[in-house]
Amino acid sequence: MNIFFDVDYTILGLDDSLRPGTKETFRKLIDDGHSIYIWSGVGLRWEVVKKHQLEDLVSGVYEKPTHHHEERLEELGVDVTPEFVIDDYPELAAAFGGIWVPPYFFRRTADAQMDRIYGIISDFVATGASEDKQFRAKGTTVPLF
Ligand SMILES: [Mg+2]
């Protein structure tokens, strides 16, 4: 699958640290045959890819549509179909199908979200869904108002 990760608070903390397990999880997903992309609502985040040496793991860097998600992919030059999305903003994960993750702010050893993400993706590949509460099936956006 084409797996898209958000940047701020999904793989990157407020303190500029990478969420624990990010590189190892990217590697495992690639070894399983997936491609990893990163995107951000504030633009192309090559500086993050370079600073954390993710060049060999990431197949592309894009700007993320923060509204009218699928409709805006072409306008933003996203020429790869996002098949599974991991984001701390639940609407993004639900729009494309994927995983909502609690925001990551500071490096701490207690954060095991990357292992959880890997497990949910493995469930999804095997069965087309996941029992994990953080899984969001495509198109399940619940309106806030
Ligand atoms: Mg974010």
PDB file of C-alpha atoms and ligand atoms in Angstrom:
ATOM      1  CA  MET A   1       0.000   0.000   0.000  1.00  0.00           C
ATOM      2  CA  ASN A   2       0.909   3.638  -0.309  1.00  0.00           C
ATOM      3  CA  ILE A   3       1.077   4.631   3.356  1.00  0.00           C
ATOM      4  CA  PHE A   4       1.050   8.351   4.127  1.00  0.00           C
ATOM      5  CA  PHE A   5       2.293   9.692   7.455  1.00  0.00           C
ATOM      6  CA  ASP A   6       1.558  13.179   8.727  1.00  0.00           C
ATOM      7  CA  VAL A   7       4.538  15.057  10.158  1.00  0.00           C
ATOM      8  CA  ASP A   8       3.733  17.339  13.115  1.00  0.00           C
ATOM      9  CA  TYR A   9       2.687  15.385  16.230  1.00  0.00           C
ATOM     10  CA  THR A  10       2.437  12.137  14.229  1.00  0.00           C
ATOM     11  CA  ILE A  11       6.120  11.374  13.569  1.00  0.00           C
ATOM     12  CA  LEU A  12       7.619  14.661  14.817  1.00  0.00           C
ATOM     13  CA  GLY A  13       7.362  16.147  18.327  1.00  0.00           C
ATOM     14  CA  LEU A  14       7.247  19.754  19.438  1.00  0.00           C
ATOM     15  CA  ASP A  15      10.874  19.293  20.528  1.00  0.00           C
ATOM     16  CA  ASP A  16      11.814  18.253  16.952  1.00  0.00           C
ATOM     17  CA  SER A  17      12.423  14.667  18.048  1.00  0.00           C
ATOM     18  CA  LEU A  18      11.253  11.745  15.941  1.00  0.00           C
ATOM     19  CA  ARG A  19       8.558   9.593  17.531  1.00  0.00           C
ATOM     20  CA  PRO A  20      10.197   6.488  19.027  1.00  0.00           C
ATOM     21  CA  GLY A  21      10.225   3.583  16.589  1.00  0.00           C
ATOM     22  CA  THR A  22       9.513   5.672  13.477  1.00  0.00           C
ATOM     23  CA  LYS A  23      12.506   4.525  11.431  1.00  0.00           C
ATOM     24  CA  GLU A  24      12.235   0.898  12.519  1.00  0.00           C
ATOM     25  CA  THR A  25       8.536   0.858  11.646  1.00  0.00           C
ATOM     26  CA  PHE A  26       9.129   2.482   8.248  1.00  0.00           C
ATOM     27  CA  ARG A  27      11.747  -0.184   7.553  1.00  0.00           C
ATOM     28  CA  LYS A  28       9.430  -3.034   8.565  1.00  0.00           C
ATOM     29  CA  LEU A  29       6.606  -1.666   6.408  1.00  0.00           C
ATOM     30  CA  ILE A  30       8.931  -1.336   3.410  1.00  0.00           C
ATOM     31  CA  ASP A  31      10.173  -4.887   3.964  1.00  0.00           C
ATOM     32  CA  ASP A  32       6.509  -5.962   3.907  1.00  0.00           C
ATOM     33  CA  GLY A  33       6.165  -4.374   0.455  1.00  0.00           C
ATOM     34  CA  HIS A  34       4.624  -1.005   1.339  1.00  0.00           C
ATOM     35  CA  SER A  35       5.779   2.443   0.263  1.00  0.00           C
ATOM     36  CA  ILE A  36       6.098   5.275   2.775  1.00  0.00           C
ATOM     37  CA  TYR A  37       5.197   8.869   1.981  1.00  0.00           C
ATOM     38  CA  ILE A  38       5.142  11.873   4.239  1.00  0.00           C
ATOM     39  CA  TRP A  39       2.928  14.883   3.897  1.00  0.00           C
ATOM     40  CA  SER A  40       2.105  17.963   5.907  1.00  0.00           C
ATOM     41  CA  GLY A  41      -0.557  20.640   5.905  1.00  0.00           C
ATOM     42  CA  VAL A  42       2.143  23.313   6.105  1.00  0.00           C
ATOM     43  CA  GLY A  43       4.031  22.277   2.994  1.00  0.00           C
ATOM     44  CA  LEU A  44       6.859  20.061   1.780  1.00  0.00           C
ATOM     45  CA  ARG A  45       8.856  18.970   4.815  1.00  0.00           C
ATOM     46  CA  TRP A  46      12.129  17.941   3.224  1.00  0.00           C
ATOM     47  CA  GLU A  47      13.995  19.513   6.148  1.00  0.00           C
ATOM     48  CA  VAL A  48      12.489  16.920   8.481  1.00  0.00           C
ATOM     49  CA  VAL A  49      13.340  14.071   6.093  1.00  0.00           C
ATOM     50  CA  LYS A  50      16.928  15.282   5.849  1.00  0.00           C
ATOM     51  CA  LYS A  51      17.445  16.135   9.495  1.00  0.00           C
ATOM     52  CA  HIS A  52      16.239  12.706  10.618  1.00  0.00           C
ATOM     53  CA  GLN A  53      17.865  10.856   7.708  1.00  0.00           C
ATOM     54  CA  LEU A  54      14.684   9.377   6.292  1.00  0.00           C
ATOM     55  CA  GLU A  55      15.690   9.781   2.617  1.00  0.00           C
ATOM     56  CA  ASP A  56      16.243   6.069   2.087  1.00  0.00           C
ATOM     57  CA  LEU A  57      12.879   5.171   3.622  1.00  0.00           C
ATOM     58  CA  VAL A  58      10.525   7.775   2.182  1.00  0.00           C
ATOM     59  CA  SER A  59       9.306   7.445  -1.428  1.00  0.00           C
ATOM     60  CA  GLY A  60       7.858  10.951  -1.637  1.00  0.00           C
ATOM     61  CA  VAL A  61       7.123  14.180   0.216  1.00  0.00           C
ATOM     62  CA  TYR A  62       3.873  16.075  -0.387  1.00  0.00           C
ATOM     63  CA  GLU A  63       1.657  18.843   0.842  1.00  0.00           C
ATOM     64  CA  LYS A  64      -1.419  17.478   2.609  1.00  0.00           C
ATOM     65  CA  PRO A  65      -4.940  18.649   1.769  1.00  0.00           C
ATOM     66  CA  THR A  66      -6.366  19.904   5.069  1.00  0.00           C
ATOM     67  CA  HIS A  67      -9.891  20.190   3.659  1.00  0.00           C
ATOM     68  CA  HIS A  68     -11.770  18.741   0.656  1.00  0.00           C
ATOM     69  CA  HIS A  69      -9.147  16.071   0.972  1.00  0.00           C
ATOM     70  CA  GLU A  70      -9.558  13.843  -2.068  1.00  0.00           C
ATOM     71  CA  GLU A  71     -10.700  16.647  -4.331  1.00  0.00           C
ATOM     72  CA  ARG A  72      -7.529  18.639  -3.692  1.00  0.00           C
ATOM     73  CA  LEU A  73      -4.959  15.891  -4.291  1.00  0.00           C
ATOM     74  CA  GLU A  74      -4.413  16.827  -7.923  1.00  0.00           C
ATOM     75  CA  GLU A  75      -4.135  20.556  -7.193  1.00  0.00           C
ATOM     76  CA  LEU A  76      -1.474  19.826  -4.554  1.00  0.00           C
ATOM     77  CA  GLY A  77       0.461  17.591  -6.943  1.00  0.00           C
ATOM     78  CA  VAL A  78      -0.117  14.377  -4.987  1.00  0.00           C
ATOM     79  CA  ASP A  79       0.440  11.986  -7.882  1.00  0.00           C
ATOM     80  CA  VAL A  80       0.315   8.831  -5.766  1.00  0.00           C
ATOM     81  CA  THR A  81      -2.953   7.495  -4.331  1.00  0.00           C
ATOM     82  CA  PRO A  82      -2.943   7.637  -0.509  1.00  0.00           C
ATOM     83  CA  GLU A  83      -4.230   4.187   0.419  1.00  0.00           C
ATOM     84  CA  PHE A  84      -3.661   4.360   4.172  1.00  0.00           C
ATOM     85  CA  VAL A  85      -3.134   7.502   6.253  1.00  0.00           C
ATOM     86  CA  ILE A  86      -1.706   7.963   9.744  1.00  0.00           C
ATOM     87  CA  ASP A  87      -2.527  11.299  11.359  1.00  0.00           C
ATOM     88  CA  ASP A  88      -3.112  12.905  14.752  1.00  0.00           C
ATOM     89  CA  TYR A  89      -6.020  14.729  13.118  1.00  0.00           C
ATOM     90  CA  PRO A  90      -8.860  12.172  13.024  1.00  0.00           C
ATOM     91  CA  GLU A  91     -10.592  13.627   9.971  1.00  0.00           C
ATOM     92  CA  LEU A  92      -7.600  12.898   7.730  1.00  0.00           C
ATOM     93  CA  ALA A  93      -7.397   9.264   8.779  1.00  0.00           C
ATOM     94  CA  ALA A  94     -11.122   8.816   8.270  1.00  0.00           C
ATOM     95  CA  ALA A  95     -11.202  10.552   4.881  1.00  0.00           C
ATOM     96  CA  PHE A  96      -8.660   8.188   3.327  1.00  0.00           C
ATOM     97  CA  GLY A  97      -8.874   5.271   5.727  1.00  0.00           C
ATOM     98  CA  GLY A  98      -6.115   4.709   8.240  1.00  0.00           C
ATOM     99  CA  ILE A  99      -5.161   5.362  11.826  1.00  0.00           C
ATOM    100  CA  TRP A 100      -5.720   8.197  14.245  1.00  0.00           C
ATOM    101  CA  VAL A 101      -2.750   8.536  16.606  1.00  0.00           C
ATOM    102  CA  PRO A 102      -2.642  10.533  19.834  1.00  0.00           C
ATOM    103  CA  PRO A 103      -0.361  13.534  19.291  1.00  0.00           C
ATOM    104  CA  TYR A 104       3.308  13.051  20.065  1.00  0.00           C
ATOM    105  CA  PHE A 105       4.974  16.052  21.727  1.00  0.00           C
ATOM    106  CA  PHE A 106       8.179  15.111  23.532  1.00  0.00           C
ATOM    107  CA  ARG A 107      10.590  12.211  23.487  1.00  0.00           C
ATOM    108  CA  ARG A 108       9.635   9.729  26.114  1.00  0.00           C
ATOM    109  CA  THR A 109      10.130   6.008  26.406  1.00  0.00           C
ATOM    110  CA  ALA A 110       6.467   5.251  27.126  1.00  0.00           C
ATOM    111  CA  ASP A 111       5.268   5.943  23.572  1.00  0.00           C
ATOM    112  CA  ALA A 112       4.557   2.649  21.815  1.00  0.00           C
ATOM    113  CA  GLN A 113       2.343   4.038  19.074  1.00  0.00           C
ATOM    114  CA  MET A 114       4.625   2.956  16.252  1.00  0.00           C
ATOM    115  CA  ASP A 115       4.257  -0.693  17.277  1.00  0.00           C
ATOM    116  CA  ARG A 116       0.515  -0.195  17.508  1.00  0.00           C
ATOM    117  CA  ILE A 117       0.465   1.371  14.025  1.00  0.00           C
ATOM    118  CA  TYR A 118       2.373  -1.590  12.622  1.00  0.00           C
ATOM    119  CA  GLY A 119      -0.116  -3.977  14.226  1.00  0.00           C
ATOM    120  CA  ILE A 120      -3.132  -2.131  12.831  1.00  0.00           C
ATOM    121  CA  ILE A 121      -1.627  -2.062   9.337  1.00  0.00           C
ATOM    122  CA  SER A 122      -0.930  -5.800   9.572  1.00  0.00           C
ATOM    123  CA  ASP A 123      -4.576  -6.375  10.611  1.00  0.00           C
ATOM    124  CA  PHE A 124      -5.771  -4.230   7.720  1.00  0.00           C
ATOM    125  CA  VAL A 125      -3.649  -6.050   5.167  1.00  0.00           C
ATOM    126  CA  ALA A 126      -4.859  -9.431   6.439  1.00  0.00           C
ATOM    127  CA  THR A 127      -8.574  -8.664   6.876  1.00  0.00           C
ATOM    128  CA  GLY A 128      -9.400  -5.243   5.399  1.00  0.00           C
ATOM    129  CA  ALA A 129     -10.118  -3.803   8.854  1.00  0.00           C
ATOM    130  CA  SER A 130      -8.857  -3.701  12.444  1.00  0.00           C
ATOM    131  CA  GLU A 131     -10.517  -4.088  15.824  1.00  0.00           C
ATOM    132  CA  ASP A 132      -8.210  -1.412  17.241  1.00  0.00           C
ATOM    133  CA  LYS A 133     -10.135   1.705  18.275  1.00  0.00           C
ATOM    134  CA  GLN A 134      -7.585   3.917  16.536  1.00  0.00           C
ATOM    135  CA  PHE A 135      -8.396   2.381  13.139  1.00  0.00           C
ATOM    136  CA  ARG A 136     -10.553   4.561  10.898  1.00  0.00           C
ATOM    137  CA  ALA A 137     -12.299   2.950   7.943  1.00  0.00           C
ATOM    138  CA  LYS A 138     -12.314   5.082   4.796  1.00  0.00           C
ATOM    139  CA  GLY A 139     -15.200   7.523   4.682  1.00  0.00           C
ATOM    140  CA  THR A 140     -16.208   7.286   8.342  1.00  0.00           C
ATOM    141  CA  THR A 141     -15.783  10.987   9.093  1.00  0.00           C
ATOM    142  CA  VAL A 142     -18.220  11.986  11.811  1.00  0.00           C
ATOM    143  CA  PRO A 143     -19.239  15.636  11.509  1.00  0.00           C
ATOM    144  CA  LEU A 144     -18.321  17.720  14.539  1.00  0.00           C
ATOM    145  CA  PHE A 145     -21.430  19.859  14.265  1.00  0.00           C
TER     146      PHE A 145
HETATM  147 MG    MG B   1      -0.273  16.524  12.696  1.00  0.00          MG
END
